[in-house]
Amino acid sequence: DLHKPIDKRVYKGTQPTCHDFNQFTAAADTVTLLVGFSAGQVQCLNLVKKDATKLFNEERLIDKTKVTVVKWLPETERLFLASHVSGHLYLYDAEQPCGATAPQYNLLTQGEGFSVFACKSKTPRNPLLKWAVGEGALNEFAFSPDGRSLACVSQDGCLRVFHFDSMLLQGMMKSYFGGLLCVCWSPDGRYVVTGGEDDLVTVWSFTEGRVVARGHGHKSWVNAVAFDPFTEATQPPELSEGEEEEDEPHDPLAHRSPAVTYRFGSASQDTQFCLWDLTEDVLYPRPPLSRARTLTGSADASVPVPGLPRSLSRSNSLPQPAGTGSASSPPPDGPPAFSIGRFATLTLQERKGPSGAEKEHKRYHSLGNISRSGEKPAGGTGSRGRLDMAKVLGTALCPRIHEVPLLEPLVCKKIAHERLTVLLFLEDCIITACQEGLIC
């Protein structure tokens, strides 16, 4: 009954900032809801049994900063995670108390830009674990569809993917600049899409550990990204015999329209909703033919560059195939050759001229310094994993704009008057919410 809410609460002095229902235990007599608050507390409500409400971090002894995300662990009745603006992530057991004193911790494990601590206590108490991830706020996290991996995006602009049980770093990516604000897994767990303060959406391959595409369509920070699980995914067609050996000069992908492999959406502070298609020509480029043609005909402006939309490749013929890293010779100072006006905001860091940072940048411009697994060179981190952007740009962690395919949105539509904050795909509709409090 939309005229009569099941439950209504008014909070004074602190605001709810996030929530999550436990889908695993949901039943007619059990509706368990977590609510995180601006002052750091987490409330666990049972909307059927009203007396079963619990409050965690009530005295704010565990963390005093705003809760950014709360989530039940996949397929569990009692365990949940809460991330905070402090950059910490806490594992709670809904059946355990929090303790009357501030928790003491033992270091369990640590790695590139993260540490994990266990709570020191003779009797079980919350939090069971504390993760310190990156620098600045931990803005969002998401479990992979199989529940084994955890993707975190932070204000330091890093996506970090962990194997949750073993607490090992499985992969890492860096935004073009600014913080990353949102993250979502593809339904098959092969790709992670992120959005953030560089106004871009970035698609990272979990299986290959690399950026496969970026999307540019928003004019402000991207607050929410979501894959559409109801789009029919299509497998790439098998190559027929002899298809590889064609000699006619043509675009190898022109003779067939690329099938939609994945679809995802993004919602931004520019009040626009964008829909994107990840097609097989982006995910499965066919290098043998196009690479040979690009190398032999780089002076010819009409030769398409692999990995670039055809509209952009005319003015930006690279002397070597895109995505090989160009480790030996950094491109000249200044922005990439294409569409300078549209990307003025993206190239500010490259336009400063030959300053000290630029010289240092050239010295470190090599894929050898940062391996594909996301390990950074020794000494390249701050207290908890700050990356020096000048050393990261143009590497596997953060390819330059022209080194990966640039997607254009299928649809880009202004759908609100205020900043968009929520995006959700259902079978028969798409749900959005904005800063004004309107749910559409």
XYZ file of C-alpha atoms in Angstrom:
440
model
C 0.000 0.000 0.000
C 1.819 3.110 -1.227
C -0.332 5.365 0.991
C 0.769 3.688 4.204
C 4.465 2.944 4.809
C 5.411 -0.274 6.635
C 7.783 1.758 8.785
C 8.633 5.437 9.172
C 11.434 6.943 11.241
C 12.689 10.468 11.715
C 16.294 10.810 12.855
C 17.619 13.876 14.679
C 21.239 14.995 14.578
C 22.392 12.378 12.087
C 21.125 11.475 8.620
C 20.813 8.076 6.944
C 23.354 7.850 4.100
C 23.029 4.262 2.773
C 21.067 1.053 3.288
C 20.860 -2.608 2.259
C 18.229 -5.332 2.612
C 19.319 -8.880 3.394
C 18.001 -10.708 0.302
C 19.259 -14.070 1.582
C 17.072 -14.148 4.720
C 14.133 -12.193 3.282
C 10.803 -13.883 4.036
C 7.259 -12.923 4.997
C 8.245 -12.724 8.671
C 11.845 -11.479 8.232
C 12.793 -8.237 6.500
C 16.226 -7.195 7.743
C 17.499 -3.750 6.775
C 20.871 -2.120 7.455
C 21.066 1.680 7.590
C 24.330 3.633 7.715
C 24.511 7.176 9.110
C 26.417 10.412 8.583
C 28.017 10.189 12.058
C 29.291 6.624 11.597
C 26.641 4.441 13.264
C 24.981 1.444 11.584
C 21.453 0.372 12.509
C 20.038 -3.091 11.887
C 16.238 -3.066 11.666
C 13.831 -5.962 11.446
C 10.798 -4.390 9.797
C 8.455 -7.200 10.911
C 9.699 -7.762 14.473
C 10.011 -4.152 15.576
C 11.773 -4.940 18.866
C 14.792 -6.593 17.192
C 16.517 -3.284 16.288
C 20.258 -3.055 16.998
C 22.718 -0.180 16.761
C 26.398 -0.692 15.964
C 29.207 1.821 16.605
C 26.683 3.657 18.815
C 29.343 5.516 20.812
C 31.360 6.086 17.594
C 34.358 4.308 19.159
C 35.002 2.277 15.984
C 34.778 5.123 13.430
C 33.494 8.704 13.688
C 33.187 9.383 9.942
C 30.200 9.065 7.596
C 29.212 5.586 6.405
C 29.422 5.510 2.595
C 28.107 1.971 1.913
C 26.635 -0.872 3.988
C 26.199 -4.336 2.474
C 25.338 -7.800 3.701
C 27.938 -10.363 2.668
C 26.485 -12.481 -0.165
C 24.401 -15.403 1.076
C 24.964 -14.812 4.793
C 22.519 -14.213 7.613
C 24.701 -12.254 10.018
C 27.800 -10.727 8.428
C 27.902 -7.268 6.860
C 30.464 -4.694 5.697
C 30.429 -0.935 6.279
C 32.768 1.501 4.495
C 33.554 4.988 5.779
C 34.903 8.343 4.630
C 37.973 7.516 6.755
C 38.960 4.967 4.074
C 38.259 2.079 6.451
C 36.047 -0.926 5.816
C 34.682 -2.912 8.777
C 33.330 -6.459 8.930
C 30.527 -6.839 11.495
C 28.630 -9.810 12.891
C 25.043 -8.729 13.549
C 24.854 -11.110 16.533
C 27.946 -9.756 18.334
C 28.225 -6.663 20.565
C 30.507 -3.713 19.858
C 32.240 -3.401 23.230
C 32.376 -0.496 25.683
C 35.899 0.624 24.748
C 37.594 1.553 21.488
C 38.787 -1.601 19.695
C 42.471 -2.580 19.645
C 43.795 -4.220 16.481
C 46.430 -6.727 15.357
C 47.822 -6.501 11.822
C 46.743 -9.592 9.864
C 48.112 -8.826 6.419
C 49.111 -5.910 4.222
C 49.919 -5.259 0.582
C 50.179 -2.532 -2.035
C 48.088 0.343 -0.633
C 46.048 -1.654 1.918
C 46.229 -3.289 5.359
C 43.874 -5.667 7.179
C 43.565 -5.812 10.974
C 41.785 -8.202 13.342
C 40.111 -7.007 16.537
C 42.073 -7.881 19.709
C 39.584 -9.269 22.196
C 39.203 -12.197 24.593
C 35.512 -12.491 23.750
C 34.062 -12.078 20.226
C 33.202 -8.441 19.473
C 32.725 -6.093 16.541
C 34.309 -5.234 14.267
C 35.708 -8.657 13.363
C 38.043 -7.088 10.775
C 39.163 -3.617 9.763
C 40.478 -2.937 6.260
C 42.442 0.256 5.532
C 42.207 0.814 1.767
C 43.991 3.495 -0.252
C 44.032 7.209 0.577
C 40.962 9.271 1.421
C 37.338 8.159 1.478
C 36.295 4.667 0.417
C 33.423 5.766 -1.843
C 31.878 2.455 -2.871
C 32.479 -1.291 -2.879
C 30.789 -4.193 -4.647
C 30.998 -7.980 -4.457
C 31.519 -9.980 -7.645
C 28.548 -12.112 -8.765
C 30.166 -15.257 -7.308
C 30.727 -13.445 -3.988
C 34.465 -14.192 -3.932
C 35.962 -10.870 -4.987
C 35.461 -7.376 -3.604
C 35.958 -4.249 -5.758
C 36.632 -0.987 -3.865
C 36.854 2.524 -5.320
C 38.498 5.316 -3.341
C 39.046 9.049 -3.370
C 42.670 8.416 -4.404
C 41.312 7.402 -7.821
C 42.112 3.700 -7.458
C 39.990 0.661 -8.118
C 41.321 -2.240 -6.041
C 39.936 -5.760 -6.356
C 40.544 -8.203 -3.504
C 39.946 -11.900 -3.023
C 37.766 -11.415 0.049
C 38.517 -14.569 2.055
C 42.286 -14.618 1.519
C 42.536 -10.760 1.662
C 44.874 -10.695 -1.358
C 44.959 -7.912 -3.950
C 43.860 -9.380 -7.304
C 44.073 -6.290 -9.484
C 44.206 -2.516 -9.611
C 43.370 0.418 -11.874
C 43.804 4.199 -11.647
C 41.328 6.868 -12.817
C 42.449 9.411 -15.407
C 42.351 11.936 -12.575
C 40.346 12.610 -9.426
C 38.515 10.171 -7.191
C 36.465 7.170 -8.284
C 32.899 7.391 -6.958
C 31.074 4.253 -8.117
C 31.699 0.672 -9.209
C 29.710 -2.248 -10.654
C 30.502 -5.794 -11.874
C 29.242 -7.255 -15.136
C 26.721 -10.089 -14.558
C 29.330 -12.708 -15.537
C 32.043 -11.193 -13.315
C 34.472 -10.616 -16.215
C 34.392 -6.797 -16.247
C 34.198 -3.976 -13.707
C 32.887 -0.536 -14.696
C 33.738 2.558 -12.639
C 32.805 6.242 -12.764
C 34.227 9.277 -11.040
C 35.587 12.798 -11.006
C 37.275 12.537 -14.420
C 33.732 12.597 -15.971
C 34.526 9.236 -17.617
C 33.225 5.716 -17.275
C 36.078 3.187 -17.343
C 35.726 -0.519 -18.131
C 38.374 -2.753 -16.558
C 38.784 -6.428 -17.401
C 39.025 -8.536 -14.243
C 40.220 -11.575 -16.226
C 42.942 -9.655 -18.131
C 43.779 -7.041 -15.477
C 43.660 -4.078 -17.867
C 41.530 -1.116 -18.963
C 39.588 -2.204 -22.067
C 37.631 1.006 -22.770
C 36.674 4.442 -21.506
C 33.417 6.244 -22.187
C 33.069 10.009 -22.553
C 29.599 11.529 -22.554
C 29.109 13.217 -19.197
C 29.968 16.819 -18.392
C 30.336 16.300 -14.656
C 31.211 13.656 -12.064
C 29.713 10.217 -12.607
C 27.858 9.197 -9.434
C 26.369 5.813 -10.379
C 27.132 3.017 -12.839
C 25.178 -0.217 -13.383
C 25.233 -3.113 -15.836
C 21.907 -4.086 -17.387
C 21.626 -7.808 -16.571
C 18.615 -8.192 -18.901
C 20.396 -7.319 -22.147
C 20.899 -10.490 -24.143
C 24.638 -11.099 -24.167
C 25.946 -12.473 -27.448
C 29.055 -14.534 -27.962
C 31.614 -13.365 -30.546
C 31.096 -15.204 -33.850
C 33.669 -17.812 -34.799
C 36.002 -16.852 -37.636
C 35.321 -18.880 -40.776
C 38.188 -20.481 -42.684
C 40.091 -18.031 -44.816
C 38.490 -14.928 -43.303
C 41.844 -13.879 -41.846
C 43.643 -13.959 -45.194
C 41.616 -11.334 -47.059
C 43.884 -8.885 -48.839
C 41.440 -6.170 -49.811
C 42.139 -2.880 -48.029
C 39.104 -2.426 -45.834
C 38.111 -1.941 -42.227
C 38.118 -5.491 -40.842
C 34.959 -4.783 -38.844
C 33.020 -2.906 -41.512
C 31.439 -5.960 -43.131
C 29.434 -6.964 -40.051
C 27.652 -4.931 -37.442
C 29.179 -5.595 -34.016
C 26.962 -7.561 -31.671
C 26.115 -6.124 -28.270
C 28.033 -8.076 -25.683
C 27.251 -5.983 -22.577
C 25.139 -2.932 -21.856
C 25.555 -0.599 -18.895
C 24.259 2.772 -17.767
C 25.704 5.747 -15.929
C 24.127 8.642 -14.031
C 25.948 11.877 -13.341
C 25.919 15.167 -11.495
C 25.236 16.785 -14.892
C 21.653 15.342 -14.493
C 22.199 13.123 -17.557
C 21.630 9.396 -17.912
C 23.829 7.582 -20.453
C 23.472 4.083 -21.898
C 26.593 2.374 -23.237
C 27.161 -0.736 -25.328
C 30.331 -2.764 -24.929
C 30.599 -4.470 -28.298
C 32.840 -7.276 -29.452
C 34.953 -4.998 -31.674
C 36.089 -3.246 -28.473
C 36.482 -6.385 -26.335
C 37.888 -8.659 -29.058
C 39.932 -6.447 -31.402
C 41.410 -8.309 -34.374
C 45.021 -7.118 -34.387
C 46.792 -9.129 -37.163
C 45.239 -7.334 -40.148
C 44.776 -3.878 -38.689
C 48.175 -3.774 -36.957
C 50.033 -4.508 -40.194
C 48.028 -1.880 -42.047
C 48.592 0.729 -39.360
C 52.321 0.165 -39.249
C 52.752 0.372 -43.008
C 50.383 3.248 -43.569
C 50.739 5.478 -40.552
C 51.296 8.515 -42.754
C 47.974 7.945 -44.486
C 45.349 9.794 -42.477
C 42.514 7.565 -43.649
C 43.884 4.387 -42.066
C 41.845 3.455 -38.992
C 43.772 3.037 -35.764
C 42.807 -0.141 -33.919
C 40.918 0.555 -30.732
C 39.760 4.056 -31.643
C 36.290 4.972 -32.887
C 36.526 5.622 -36.606
C 35.411 9.214 -36.166
C 38.449 9.901 -33.974
C 41.116 7.848 -35.719
C 41.365 10.124 -38.785
C 43.164 12.899 -36.947
C 45.175 10.697 -34.621
C 47.100 8.083 -36.582
C 49.525 6.665 -34.077
C 52.886 5.385 -35.309
C 52.250 2.146 -33.436
C 49.085 0.215 -32.571
C 47.088 1.632 -29.693
C 47.412 -0.163 -26.408
C 50.989 -1.409 -26.782
C 52.062 1.040 -24.137
C 54.428 3.225 -26.210
C 56.973 2.598 -23.486
C 60.047 3.751 -25.353
C 58.931 7.159 -26.608
C 56.476 9.309 -24.695
C 54.197 11.388 -26.920
C 55.075 15.085 -27.230
C 53.870 17.506 -24.567
C 50.308 18.712 -24.885
C 46.978 16.944 -25.298
C 46.289 14.160 -27.794
C 45.672 15.353 -31.327
C 41.961 14.613 -31.504
C 39.057 16.743 -30.334
C 41.061 19.095 -28.173
C 38.038 21.177 -27.269
C 35.987 18.299 -25.967
C 38.832 16.990 -23.864
C 40.190 20.250 -22.538
C 39.265 19.193 -19.024
C 41.003 15.845 -19.404
C 44.373 17.183 -20.461
C 45.091 19.886 -17.903
C 47.755 17.786 -16.258
C 49.555 17.211 -19.547
C 49.619 20.853 -20.641
C 51.846 22.331 -17.983
C 54.877 22.274 -20.264
C 58.277 20.883 -19.357
C 58.096 21.475 -15.623
C 59.833 19.311 -13.049
C 56.848 16.987 -12.914
C 56.918 16.624 -16.680
C 60.610 15.713 -16.683
C 60.019 13.198 -13.944
C 57.027 11.885 -15.849
C 59.207 11.182 -18.890
C 61.741 9.383 -16.766
C 59.108 7.032 -15.363
C 57.123 6.582 -18.569
C 57.624 2.876 -18.892
C 55.492 -0.198 -18.455
C 58.420 -1.883 -16.783
C 57.927 0.187 -13.646
C 54.372 -0.966 -13.057
C 53.560 -4.540 -13.851
C 50.190 -5.691 -15.113
C 49.327 -7.237 -11.778
C 49.177 -3.774 -10.316
C 52.431 -3.784 -8.368
C 53.877 -0.315 -8.113
C 57.595 0.445 -8.022
C 59.196 0.512 -4.612
C 59.054 3.965 -3.106
C 56.107 4.976 -5.292
C 53.635 4.908 -2.425
C 52.813 7.271 0.389
C 51.739 6.281 3.875
C 48.957 4.022 2.634
C 49.323 3.806 -1.103
C 49.163 7.229 -2.721
C 50.139 7.002 -6.380
C 52.164 9.704 -8.077
C 49.972 10.403 -11.102
C 52.918 11.572 -13.204
C 54.449 8.112 -12.896
C 51.217 6.198 -13.498
C 49.860 7.951 -16.598
C 50.631 5.996 -19.742
C 51.024 2.649 -17.939
C 48.857 -0.445 -17.586
C 47.348 1.072 -14.414
C 46.228 4.203 -16.260
C 46.606 4.221 -20.049
C 46.553 7.549 -21.858
C 43.291 8.602 -23.494
C 44.412 7.540 -26.980
C 45.723 4.149 -25.834
C 42.340 2.502 -25.246
C 39.067 2.606 -27.213
C 36.879 5.611 -26.437
C 33.172 4.764 -26.322
C 30.405 7.187 -27.193
C 27.051 6.762 -25.420
C 24.191 5.064 -27.235
C 21.770 7.374 -25.412
C 22.531 10.486 -23.394
C 19.512 12.225 -21.920
C 18.881 14.873 -19.289
C 16.350 13.273 -16.963
C 16.487 15.352 -13.771
C 16.892 18.884 -12.425
C 19.276 17.850 -9.674
C 22.394 15.675 -9.532
C 21.641 12.006 -10.173
C 22.741 9.671 -7.398
C 21.157 6.229 -7.982
C 20.783 3.931 -10.986
C 19.117 0.524 -10.956
C 18.119 -1.800 -13.827
C 14.997 -3.930 -13.372
C 13.465 -6.243 -15.953
C 10.816 -3.804 -17.161
C 12.212 -0.417 -16.097
C 15.192 1.660 -15.023
C 15.073 3.416 -11.629
C 16.956 6.633 -10.903
C 17.061 8.953 -7.914
C 18.467 12.442 -7.570
C 19.748 14.860 -4.940
C 16.295 16.450 -4.738
C 14.859 13.207 -3.355
C 12.872 12.310 -6.468
C 12.763 8.612 -7.344
C 11.762 8.020 -10.970
